[in-house]
Amino acid sequence: MAVPELQPHHSRLGNRFTRWFGRSMLGLLGWKITGEFPADKKCVICIAPHTSNWDFFIGMFTLLALDVKLNWGGKHQIFIWPIKPLLLGLGGIAINRKQAGGFVGQIVNEFDKSESMVFALAPEGTRNYVPKWKNGFLRIAKEANVSVYLVSWDYGNKEMHFGHGIEVNDLDESMDIVRGYYQKIVAKHPAKTN
Protein backbone atom coordinates (compact mmCIF):
# COMPACT_ATOMS: atom_id res chain seq x y z
CA MET A 1 0.00 0.00 0.00
CA ALA A 2 1.37 3.40 -0.98
CA VAL A 3 1.35 5.96 1.83
CA PRO A 4 2.28 9.65 1.95
CA GLU A 5 5.84 10.49 2.99
CA LEU A 6 6.51 12.14 6.32
CA GLN A 7 9.07 14.80 7.16
CA PRO A 8 11.99 14.09 9.54
CA HIS A 9 10.44 16.41 12.16
CA HIS A 10 7.23 14.37 12.46
CA SER A 11 6.99 12.26 15.62
CA ARG A 12 6.91 8.52 14.97
CA LEU A 13 4.41 6.13 16.52
CA GLY A 14 5.62 2.60 15.96
CA ASN A 15 7.94 0.26 14.11
CA ARG A 16 8.06 -2.04 11.09
CA PHE A 17 5.43 -4.39 12.58
CA THR A 18 2.96 -1.62 13.44
CA ARG A 19 3.36 -0.10 9.95
CA TRP A 20 2.68 -3.51 8.41
CA PHE A 21 -0.30 -4.08 10.72
CA GLY A 22 -1.88 -0.69 9.91
CA ARG A 23 -1.40 -1.13 6.17
CA SER A 24 -2.67 -4.72 6.29
CA MET A 25 -5.81 -3.77 8.22
CA LEU A 26 -6.62 -0.91 5.86
CA GLY A 27 -6.06 -3.24 2.90
CA LEU A 28 -8.30 -5.95 4.37
CA LEU A 29 -11.05 -3.37 4.87
CA GLY A 30 -10.58 -2.07 1.31
CA TRP A 31 -9.31 1.36 2.39
CA LYS A 32 -6.44 3.44 1.02
CA ILE A 33 -4.64 6.60 2.07
CA THR A 34 -4.64 9.48 -0.42
CA GLY A 35 -3.28 13.01 -0.51
CA GLU A 36 -0.18 14.40 1.17
CA PHE A 37 0.52 14.50 4.89
CA PRO A 38 1.12 18.11 6.03
CA ALA A 39 4.79 19.09 5.85
CA ASP A 40 4.40 21.81 8.51
CA LYS A 41 6.22 21.37 11.81
CA LYS A 42 3.10 22.59 13.60
CA CYS A 43 -0.49 22.38 12.41
CA VAL A 44 -4.05 21.45 13.30
CA ILE A 45 -5.77 18.58 11.50
CA CYS A 46 -9.53 18.86 11.18
CA ILE A 47 -10.86 15.35 10.58
CA ALA A 48 -14.47 14.79 9.55
CA PRO A 49 -17.20 13.70 9.11
CA HIS A 50 -17.15 11.81 12.44
CA THR A 51 -20.31 9.66 12.62
CA SER A 52 -19.21 6.17 13.68
CA ASN A 53 -17.01 4.20 16.06
CA TRP A 54 -15.40 2.80 12.88
CA ASP A 55 -13.82 6.23 12.34
CA PHE A 56 -11.55 5.58 15.33
CA PHE A 57 -10.33 2.26 13.94
CA ILE A 58 -9.79 3.58 10.41
CA GLY A 59 -7.95 6.55 11.90
CA MET A 60 -5.74 4.40 14.13
CA PHE A 61 -4.90 2.00 11.29
CA THR A 62 -3.95 5.06 9.21
CA LEU A 63 -1.66 6.41 11.93
CA LEU A 64 0.00 3.02 12.27
CA ALA A 65 0.38 2.69 8.49
CA LEU A 66 1.98 6.14 8.28
CA ASP A 67 4.04 5.63 11.46
CA VAL A 68 3.05 9.10 12.67
CA LYS A 69 2.10 10.27 16.13
CA LEU A 70 -0.63 12.91 16.32
CA ASN A 71 -1.71 14.75 19.42
CA TRP A 72 -5.33 14.80 20.55
CA GLY A 73 -7.18 16.05 23.61
CA GLY A 74 -9.16 14.06 26.14
CA LYS A 75 -10.85 14.78 29.45
CA HIS A 76 -8.25 14.72 32.21
CA GLN A 77 -10.35 12.17 34.11
CA ILE A 78 -9.45 9.41 31.62
CA PHE A 79 -5.71 9.93 32.14
CA ILE A 80 -5.46 7.65 35.18
CA TRP A 81 -3.34 4.67 36.09
CA PRO A 82 -2.95 2.12 34.51
CA ILE A 83 -3.90 3.55 31.08
CA LYS A 84 -2.33 7.02 31.46
CA PRO A 85 1.08 5.98 30.00
CA LEU A 86 -0.65 4.35 27.01
CA LEU A 87 -2.83 7.41 26.32
CA LEU A 88 0.15 9.76 26.59
CA GLY A 89 2.20 7.46 24.34
CA LEU A 90 -0.56 7.60 21.73
CA GLY A 91 -0.39 11.41 21.70
CA GLY A 92 -3.07 12.20 24.27
CA ILE A 93 -3.12 15.54 26.07
CA ALA A 94 -5.09 15.67 29.34
CA ILE A 95 -7.54 18.59 29.19
CA ASN A 96 -9.10 20.15 32.28
CA ARG A 97 -11.95 22.26 30.91
CA LYS A 98 -12.26 24.14 34.23
CA GLN A 99 -8.66 25.39 33.98
CA ALA A 100 -8.11 29.00 32.93
CA GLY A 101 -8.14 29.30 29.14
CA GLY A 102 -10.23 26.17 28.70
CA PHE A 103 -9.63 23.65 25.94
CA VAL A 104 -8.39 26.15 23.35
CA GLY A 105 -5.97 27.86 25.75
CA GLN A 106 -4.46 24.58 26.92
CA ILE A 107 -3.83 23.35 23.37
CA VAL A 108 -2.36 26.71 22.31
CA ASN A 109 -0.05 26.45 25.33
CA GLU A 110 1.04 22.97 24.15
CA PHE A 111 1.81 24.43 20.69
CA ASP A 112 3.88 27.18 22.34
CA LYS A 113 5.92 24.60 24.28
CA SER A 114 6.47 22.28 21.31
CA GLU A 115 9.03 22.44 18.53
CA SER A 116 6.88 20.13 16.38
CA MET A 117 3.21 19.28 16.93
CA VAL A 118 0.32 17.98 14.83
CA PHE A 119 -2.96 18.24 16.73
CA ALA A 120 -6.04 16.45 15.38
CA LEU A 121 -9.69 16.78 16.29
CA ALA A 122 -13.18 16.32 14.88
CA PRO A 123 -15.16 19.58 14.63
CA GLU A 124 -18.41 17.83 15.56
CA GLY A 125 -17.03 16.88 18.96
CA THR A 126 -19.17 13.71 18.89
CA ARG A 127 -20.33 10.90 16.61
CA ASN A 128 -23.93 12.07 16.97
CA TYR A 129 -25.73 14.62 14.82
CA VAL A 130 -24.99 18.22 15.80
CA PRO A 131 -26.71 21.19 14.15
CA LYS A 132 -23.52 23.28 14.18
CA TRP A 133 -19.82 22.35 14.18
CA LYS A 134 -17.63 23.73 16.95
CA ASN A 135 -14.97 26.23 15.90
CA GLY A 136 -12.39 25.39 18.57
CA PHE A 137 -10.02 23.90 15.98
CA LEU A 138 -10.07 27.21 14.09
CA ARG A 139 -9.52 29.23 17.27
CA ILE A 140 -6.59 26.99 18.23
CA ALA A 141 -5.01 27.46 14.78
CA LYS A 142 -5.52 31.21 14.82
CA GLU A 143 -4.14 31.71 18.34
CA ALA A 144 -1.21 29.33 17.76
CA ASN A 145 -0.57 30.89 14.32
CA VAL A 146 -0.64 27.54 12.50
CA SER A 147 -2.51 26.18 9.48
CA VAL A 148 -5.53 23.86 9.53
CA TYR A 149 -5.39 20.82 7.23
CA LEU A 150 -8.60 19.13 6.12
CA VAL A 151 -8.62 15.34 6.45
CA SER A 152 -11.59 13.09 5.74
CA TRP A 153 -12.98 9.65 6.35
CA ASP A 154 -14.56 9.16 2.89
CA TYR A 155 -16.67 6.01 3.12
CA GLY A 156 -17.95 6.49 -0.44
CA ASN A 157 -14.47 5.95 -1.87
CA LYS A 158 -12.99 4.13 1.16
CA GLU A 159 -10.25 6.73 1.38
CA MET A 160 -8.56 8.37 4.30
CA HIS A 161 -7.81 11.58 2.44
CA PHE A 162 -5.31 14.25 3.46
CA GLY A 163 -6.54 17.46 1.86
CA HIS A 164 -5.28 21.02 1.58
CA GLY A 165 -4.44 23.48 4.32
CA ILE A 166 -6.01 26.84 5.10
CA GLU A 167 -4.80 29.88 7.02
CA VAL A 168 -7.29 31.12 9.61
CA ASN A 169 -7.92 34.85 9.59
CA ASP A 170 -11.68 35.21 10.02
CA LEU A 171 -13.40 32.38 11.92
CA ASP A 172 -16.70 32.55 10.00
CA GLU A 173 -15.03 32.69 6.57
CA SER A 174 -12.72 29.82 7.51
CA MET A 175 -15.64 27.72 8.75
CA ASP A 176 -17.43 28.31 5.43
CA ILE A 177 -14.35 26.99 3.57
CA VAL A 178 -14.16 23.96 5.86
CA ARG A 179 -17.88 23.19 5.54
CA GLY A 180 -17.68 23.52 1.75
CA TYR A 181 -14.79 21.07 1.61
CA TYR A 182 -16.65 18.38 3.56
CA GLN A 183 -19.96 18.70 1.66
CA LYS A 184 -18.81 16.19 -0.97
CA ILE A 185 -17.46 13.64 1.54
CA VAL A 186 -19.58 10.55 2.31
CA ALA A 187 -19.80 9.70 6.03
CA LYS A 188 -20.32 6.21 7.43
CA HIS A 189 -23.75 7.41 8.63
CA PRO A 190 -24.77 10.33 6.36
CA ALA A 191 -27.91 11.05 8.42
CA LYS A 192 -25.64 12.16 11.28
CA THR A 193 -24.03 14.93 9.20
CA ASN A 194 -25.38 18.43 8.74
PDB file of C-alpha atoms in Angstrom:
ATOM      1  CA  MET A   1       0.000   0.000   0.000  1.00  0.00           C
ATOM      2  CA  ALA A   2       1.369   3.404  -0.981  1.00  0.00           C
ATOM      3  CA  VAL A   3       1.351   5.965   1.829  1.00  0.00           C
ATOM      4  CA  PRO A   4       2.284   9.652   1.948  1.00  0.00           C
ATOM      5  CA  GLU A   5       5.838  10.491   2.992  1.00  0.00           C
ATOM      6  CA  LEU A   6       6.513  12.142   6.321  1.00  0.00           C
ATOM      7  CA  GLN A   7       9.070  14.802   7.156  1.00  0.00           C
ATOM      8  CA  PRO A   8      11.990  14.094   9.537  1.00  0.00           C
ATOM      9  CA  HIS A   9      10.439  16.409  12.156  1.00  0.00           C
ATOM     10  CA  HIS A  10       7.227  14.370  12.458  1.00  0.00           C
ATOM     11  CA  SER A  11       6.994  12.258  15.620  1.00  0.00           C
ATOM     12  CA  ARG A  12       6.912   8.525  14.972  1.00  0.00           C
ATOM     13  CA  LEU A  13       4.415   6.131  16.515  1.00  0.00           C
ATOM     14  CA  GLY A  14       5.618   2.600  15.961  1.00  0.00           C
ATOM     15  CA  ASN A  15       7.944   0.259  14.113  1.00  0.00           C
ATOM     16  CA  ARG A  16       8.056  -2.036  11.088  1.00  0.00           C
ATOM     17  CA  PHE A  17       5.428  -4.387  12.581  1.00  0.00           C
ATOM     18  CA  THR A  18       2.956  -1.618  13.439  1.00  0.00           C
ATOM     19  CA  ARG A  19       3.362  -0.099   9.954  1.00  0.00           C
ATOM     20  CA  TRP A  20       2.684  -3.514   8.405  1.00  0.00           C
ATOM     21  CA  PHE A  21      -0.299  -4.076  10.720  1.00  0.00           C
ATOM     22  CA  GLY A  22      -1.881  -0.688   9.913  1.00  0.00           C
ATOM     23  CA  ARG A  23      -1.398  -1.130   6.168  1.00  0.00           C
ATOM     24  CA  SER A  24      -2.673  -4.719   6.288  1.00  0.00           C
ATOM     25  CA  MET A  25      -5.809  -3.772   8.222  1.00  0.00           C
ATOM     26  CA  LEU A  26      -6.621  -0.913   5.861  1.00  0.00           C
ATOM     27  CA  GLY A  27      -6.059  -3.242   2.902  1.00  0.00           C
ATOM     28  CA  LEU A  28      -8.301  -5.951   4.368  1.00  0.00           C
ATOM     29  CA  LEU A  29     -11.045  -3.369   4.874  1.00  0.00           C
ATOM     30  CA  GLY A  30     -10.577  -2.068   1.312  1.00  0.00           C
ATOM     31  CA  TRP A  31      -9.314   1.361   2.391  1.00  0.00           C
ATOM     32  CA  LYS A  32      -6.444   3.444   1.019  1.00  0.00           C
ATOM     33  CA  ILE A  33      -4.641   6.604   2.071  1.00  0.00           C
ATOM     34  CA  THR A  34      -4.642   9.481  -0.422  1.00  0.00           C
ATOM     35  CA  GLY A  35      -3.276  13.009  -0.510  1.00  0.00           C
ATOM     36  CA  GLU A  36      -0.178  14.395   1.170  1.00  0.00           C
ATOM     37  CA  PHE A  37       0.519  14.500   4.894  1.00  0.00           C
ATOM     38  CA  PRO A  38       1.115  18.112   6.029  1.00  0.00           C
ATOM     39  CA  ALA A  39       4.785  19.086   5.848  1.00  0.00           C
ATOM     40  CA  ASP A  40       4.397  21.812   8.505  1.00  0.00           C
ATOM     41  CA  LYS A  41       6.224  21.371  11.810  1.00  0.00           C
ATOM     42  CA  LYS A  42       3.105  22.592  13.596  1.00  0.00           C
ATOM     43  CA  CYS A  43      -0.490  22.380  12.407  1.00  0.00           C
ATOM     44  CA  VAL A  44      -4.051  21.445  13.297  1.00  0.00           C
ATOM     45  CA  ILE A  45      -5.767  18.583  11.496  1.00  0.00           C
ATOM     46  CA  CYS A  46      -9.533  18.863  11.179  1.00  0.00           C
ATOM     47  CA  ILE A  47     -10.861  15.346  10.577  1.00  0.00           C
ATOM     48  CA  ALA A  48     -14.474  14.794   9.551  1.00  0.00           C
ATOM     49  CA  PRO A  49     -17.199  13.698   9.114  1.00  0.00           C
ATOM     50  CA  HIS A  50     -17.149  11.807  12.439  1.00  0.00           C
ATOM     51  CA  THR A  51     -20.306   9.657  12.619  1.00  0.00           C
ATOM     52  CA  SER A  52     -19.210   6.166  13.683  1.00  0.00           C
ATOM     53  CA  ASN A  53     -17.009   4.196  16.060  1.00  0.00           C
ATOM     54  CA  TRP A  54     -15.397   2.800  12.881  1.00  0.00           C
ATOM     55  CA  ASP A  55     -13.822   6.225  12.342  1.00  0.00           C
ATOM     56  CA  PHE A  56     -11.554   5.578  15.327  1.00  0.00           C
ATOM     57  CA  PHE A  57     -10.326   2.261  13.943  1.00  0.00           C
ATOM     58  CA  ILE A  58      -9.788   3.579  10.405  1.00  0.00           C
ATOM     59  CA  GLY A  59      -7.946   6.554  11.904  1.00  0.00           C
ATOM     60  CA  MET A  60      -5.739   4.395  14.133  1.00  0.00           C
ATOM     61  CA  PHE A  61      -4.899   2.003  11.289  1.00  0.00           C
ATOM     62  CA  THR A  62      -3.952   5.059   9.206  1.00  0.00           C
ATOM     63  CA  LEU A  63      -1.661   6.411  11.934  1.00  0.00           C
ATOM     64  CA  LEU A  64       0.004   3.017  12.272  1.00  0.00           C
ATOM     65  CA  ALA A  65       0.385   2.687   8.490  1.00  0.00           C
ATOM     66  CA  LEU A  66       1.978   6.135   8.282  1.00  0.00           C
ATOM     67  CA  ASP A  67       4.040   5.633  11.455  1.00  0.00           C
ATOM     68  CA  VAL A  68       3.053   9.097  12.669  1.00  0.00           C
ATOM     69  CA  LYS A  69       2.100  10.275  16.125  1.00  0.00           C
ATOM     70  CA  LEU A  70      -0.629  12.911  16.323  1.00  0.00           C
ATOM     71  CA  ASN A  71      -1.712  14.748  19.420  1.00  0.00           C
ATOM     72  CA  TRP A  72      -5.331  14.800  20.548  1.00  0.00           C
ATOM     73  CA  GLY A  73      -7.181  16.051  23.613  1.00  0.00           C
ATOM     74  CA  GLY A  74      -9.161  14.061  26.137  1.00  0.00           C
ATOM     75  CA  LYS A  75     -10.849  14.784  29.447  1.00  0.00           C
ATOM     76  CA  HIS A  76      -8.252  14.724  32.207  1.00  0.00           C
ATOM     77  CA  GLN A  77     -10.354  12.170  34.114  1.00  0.00           C
ATOM     78  CA  ILE A  78      -9.452   9.406  31.621  1.00  0.00           C
ATOM     79  CA  PHE A  79      -5.712   9.925  32.141  1.00  0.00           C
ATOM     80  CA  ILE A  80      -5.462   7.645  35.177  1.00  0.00           C
ATOM     81  CA  TRP A  81      -3.337   4.665  36.094  1.00  0.00           C
ATOM     82  CA  PRO A  82      -2.949   2.122  34.505  1.00  0.00           C
ATOM     83  CA  ILE A  83      -3.900   3.554  31.081  1.00  0.00           C
ATOM     84  CA  LYS A  84      -2.331   7.016  31.463  1.00  0.00           C
ATOM     85  CA  PRO A  85       1.077   5.980  30.003  1.00  0.00           C
ATOM     86  CA  LEU A  86      -0.651   4.351  27.012  1.00  0.00           C
ATOM     87  CA  LEU A  87      -2.831   7.407  26.316  1.00  0.00           C
ATOM     88  CA  LEU A  88       0.150   9.764  26.588  1.00  0.00           C
ATOM     89  CA  GLY A  89       2.203   7.461  24.343  1.00  0.00           C
ATOM     90  CA  LEU A  90      -0.563   7.604  21.726  1.00  0.00           C
ATOM     91  CA  GLY A  91      -0.389  11.410  21.704  1.00  0.00           C
ATOM     92  CA  GLY A  92      -3.072  12.201  24.268  1.00  0.00           C
ATOM     93  CA  ILE A  93      -3.124  15.536  26.067  1.00  0.00           C
ATOM     94  CA  ALA A  94      -5.088  15.675  29.335  1.00  0.00           C
ATOM     95  CA  ILE A  95      -7.542  18.594  29.186  1.00  0.00           C
ATOM     96  CA  ASN A  96      -9.103  20.147  32.285  1.00  0.00           C
ATOM     97  CA  ARG A  97     -11.945  22.264  30.910  1.00  0.00           C
ATOM     98  CA  LYS A  98     -12.255  24.138  34.229  1.00  0.00           C
ATOM     99  CA  GLN A  99      -8.665  25.389  33.985  1.00  0.00           C
ATOM    100  CA  ALA A 100      -8.113  28.998  32.925  1.00  0.00           C
ATOM    101  CA  GLY A 101      -8.140  29.301  29.139  1.00  0.00           C
ATOM    102  CA  GLY A 102     -10.227  26.167  28.702  1.00  0.00           C
ATOM    103  CA  PHE A 103      -9.629  23.652  25.944  1.00  0.00           C
ATOM    104  CA  VAL A 104      -8.389  26.150  23.354  1.00  0.00           C
ATOM    105  CA  GLY A 105      -5.971  27.856  25.745  1.00  0.00           C
ATOM    106  CA  GLN A 106      -4.462  24.581  26.922  1.00  0.00           C
ATOM    107  CA  ILE A 107      -3.826  23.349  23.373  1.00  0.00           C
ATOM    108  CA  VAL A 108      -2.364  26.709  22.308  1.00  0.00           C
ATOM    109  CA  ASN A 109      -0.048  26.450  25.332  1.00  0.00           C
ATOM    110  CA  GLU A 110       1.041  22.973  24.146  1.00  0.00           C
ATOM    111  CA  PHE A 111       1.811  24.429  20.693  1.00  0.00           C
ATOM    112  CA  ASP A 112       3.880  27.184  22.336  1.00  0.00           C
ATOM    113  CA  LYS A 113       5.918  24.602  24.281  1.00  0.00           C
ATOM    114  CA  SER A 114       6.473  22.275  21.307  1.00  0.00           C
ATOM    115  CA  GLU A 115       9.026  22.441  18.534  1.00  0.00           C
ATOM    116  CA  SER A 116       6.885  20.131  16.376  1.00  0.00           C
ATOM    117  CA  MET A 117       3.209  19.281  16.933  1.00  0.00           C
ATOM    118  CA  VAL A 118       0.322  17.983  14.830  1.00  0.00           C
ATOM    119  CA  PHE A 119      -2.962  18.244  16.732  1.00  0.00           C
ATOM    120  CA  ALA A 120      -6.038  16.451  15.376  1.00  0.00           C
ATOM    121  CA  LEU A 121      -9.686  16.783  16.290  1.00  0.00           C
ATOM    122  CA  ALA A 122     -13.180  16.319  14.884  1.00  0.00           C
ATOM    123  CA  PRO A 123     -15.162  19.579  14.632  1.00  0.00           C
ATOM    124  CA  GLU A 124     -18.413  17.829  15.557  1.00  0.00           C
ATOM    125  CA  GLY A 125     -17.031  16.880  18.959  1.00  0.00           C
ATOM    126  CA  THR A 126     -19.167  13.712  18.889  1.00  0.00           C
ATOM    127  CA  ARG A 127     -20.331  10.899  16.611  1.00  0.00           C
ATOM    128  CA  ASN A 128     -23.927  12.074  16.975  1.00  0.00           C
ATOM    129  CA  TYR A 129     -25.727  14.623  14.818  1.00  0.00           C
ATOM    130  CA  VAL A 130     -24.991  18.215  15.801  1.00  0.00           C
ATOM    131  CA  PRO A 131     -26.706  21.192  14.152  1.00  0.00           C
ATOM    132  CA  LYS A 132     -23.515  23.280  14.179  1.00  0.00           C
ATOM    133  CA  TRP A 133     -19.824  22.353  14.182  1.00  0.00           C
ATOM    134  CA  LYS A 134     -17.628  23.729  16.954  1.00  0.00           C
ATOM    135  CA  ASN A 135     -14.967  26.235  15.898  1.00  0.00           C
ATOM    136  CA  GLY A 136     -12.386  25.385  18.571  1.00  0.00           C
ATOM    137  CA  PHE A 137     -10.020  23.899  15.977  1.00  0.00           C
ATOM    138  CA  LEU A 138     -10.066  27.209  14.088  1.00  0.00           C
ATOM    139  CA  ARG A 139      -9.524  29.232  17.273  1.00  0.00           C
ATOM    140  CA  ILE A 140      -6.589  26.992  18.227  1.00  0.00           C
ATOM    141  CA  ALA A 141      -5.007  27.457  14.784  1.00  0.00           C
ATOM    142  CA  LYS A 142      -5.521  31.215  14.816  1.00  0.00           C
ATOM    143  CA  GLU A 143      -4.144  31.709  18.345  1.00  0.00           C
ATOM    144  CA  ALA A 144      -1.208  29.333  17.758  1.00  0.00           C
ATOM    145  CA  ASN A 145      -0.568  30.890  14.316  1.00  0.00           C
ATOM    146  CA  VAL A 146      -0.639  27.535  12.498  1.00  0.00           C
ATOM    147  CA  SER A 147      -2.515  26.185   9.477  1.00  0.00           C
ATOM    148  CA  VAL A 148      -5.531  23.865   9.526  1.00  0.00           C
ATOM    149  CA  TYR A 149      -5.387  20.818   7.231  1.00  0.00           C
ATOM    150  CA  LEU A 150      -8.596  19.134   6.124  1.00  0.00           C
ATOM    151  CA  VAL A 151      -8.618  15.341   6.445  1.00  0.00           C
ATOM    152  CA  SER A 152     -11.589  13.094   5.737  1.00  0.00           C
ATOM    153  CA  TRP A 153     -12.977   9.652   6.345  1.00  0.00           C
ATOM    154  CA  ASP A 154     -14.563   9.162   2.892  1.00  0.00           C
ATOM    155  CA  TYR A 155     -16.670   6.011   3.122  1.00  0.00           C
ATOM    156  CA  GLY A 156     -17.953   6.486  -0.440  1.00  0.00           C
ATOM    157  CA  ASN A 157     -14.470   5.946  -1.867  1.00  0.00           C
ATOM    158  CA  LYS A 158     -12.992   4.126   1.159  1.00  0.00           C
ATOM    159  CA  GLU A 159     -10.251   6.727   1.381  1.00  0.00           C
ATOM    160  CA  MET A 160      -8.563   8.371   4.303  1.00  0.00           C
ATOM    161  CA  HIS A 161      -7.806  11.582   2.440  1.00  0.00           C
ATOM    162  CA  PHE A 162      -5.305  14.254   3.464  1.00  0.00           C
ATOM    163  CA  GLY A 163      -6.544  17.463   1.857  1.00  0.00           C
ATOM    164  CA  HIS A 164      -5.279  21.023   1.582  1.00  0.00           C
ATOM    165  CA  GLY A 165      -4.443  23.481   4.320  1.00  0.00           C
ATOM    166  CA  ILE A 166      -6.007  26.841   5.104  1.00  0.00           C
ATOM    167  CA  GLU A 167      -4.803  29.879   7.018  1.00  0.00           C
ATOM    168  CA  VAL A 168      -7.287  31.116   9.607  1.00  0.00           C
ATOM    169  CA  ASN A 169      -7.924  34.851   9.588  1.00  0.00           C
ATOM    170  CA  ASP A 170     -11.684  35.210  10.019  1.00  0.00           C
ATOM    171  CA  LEU A 171     -13.400  32.376  11.921  1.00  0.00           C
ATOM    172  CA  ASP A 172     -16.699  32.552  10.002  1.00  0.00           C
ATOM    173  CA  GLU A 173     -15.034  32.686   6.574  1.00  0.00           C
ATOM    174  CA  SER A 174     -12.718  29.822   7.508  1.00  0.00           C
ATOM    175  CA  MET A 175     -15.644  27.720   8.753  1.00  0.00           C
ATOM    176  CA  ASP A 176     -17.431  28.311   5.426  1.00  0.00           C
ATOM    177  CA  ILE A 177     -14.353  26.990   3.574  1.00  0.00           C
ATOM    178  CA  VAL A 178     -14.161  23.956   5.860  1.00  0.00           C
ATOM    179  CA  ARG A 179     -17.879  23.190   5.536  1.00  0.00           C
ATOM    180  CA  GLY A 180     -17.680  23.520   1.749  1.00  0.00           C
ATOM    181  CA  TYR A 181     -14.792  21.069   1.605  1.00  0.00           C
ATOM    182  CA  TYR A 182     -16.651  18.379   3.558  1.00  0.00           C
ATOM    183  CA  GLN A 183     -19.961  18.703   1.659  1.00  0.00           C
ATOM    184  CA  LYS A 184     -18.814  16.187  -0.972  1.00  0.00           C
ATOM    185  CA  ILE A 185     -17.456  13.639   1.540  1.00  0.00           C
ATOM    186  CA  VAL A 186     -19.575  10.549   2.312  1.00  0.00           C
ATOM    187  CA  ALA A 187     -19.798   9.702   6.026  1.00  0.00           C
ATOM    188  CA  LYS A 188     -20.321   6.208   7.428  1.00  0.00           C
ATOM    189  CA  HIS A 189     -23.751   7.410   8.630  1.00  0.00           C
ATOM    190  CA  PRO A 190     -24.768  10.328   6.356  1.00  0.00           C
ATOM    191  CA  ALA A 191     -27.905  11.046   8.417  1.00  0.00           C
ATOM    192  CA  LYS A 192     -25.640  12.161  11.275  1.00  0.00           C
ATOM    193  CA  THR A 193     -24.027  14.930   9.203  1.00  0.00           C
ATOM    194  CA  ASN A 194     -25.382  18.428   8.738  1.00  0.00           C
TER     195      ASN A 194
END
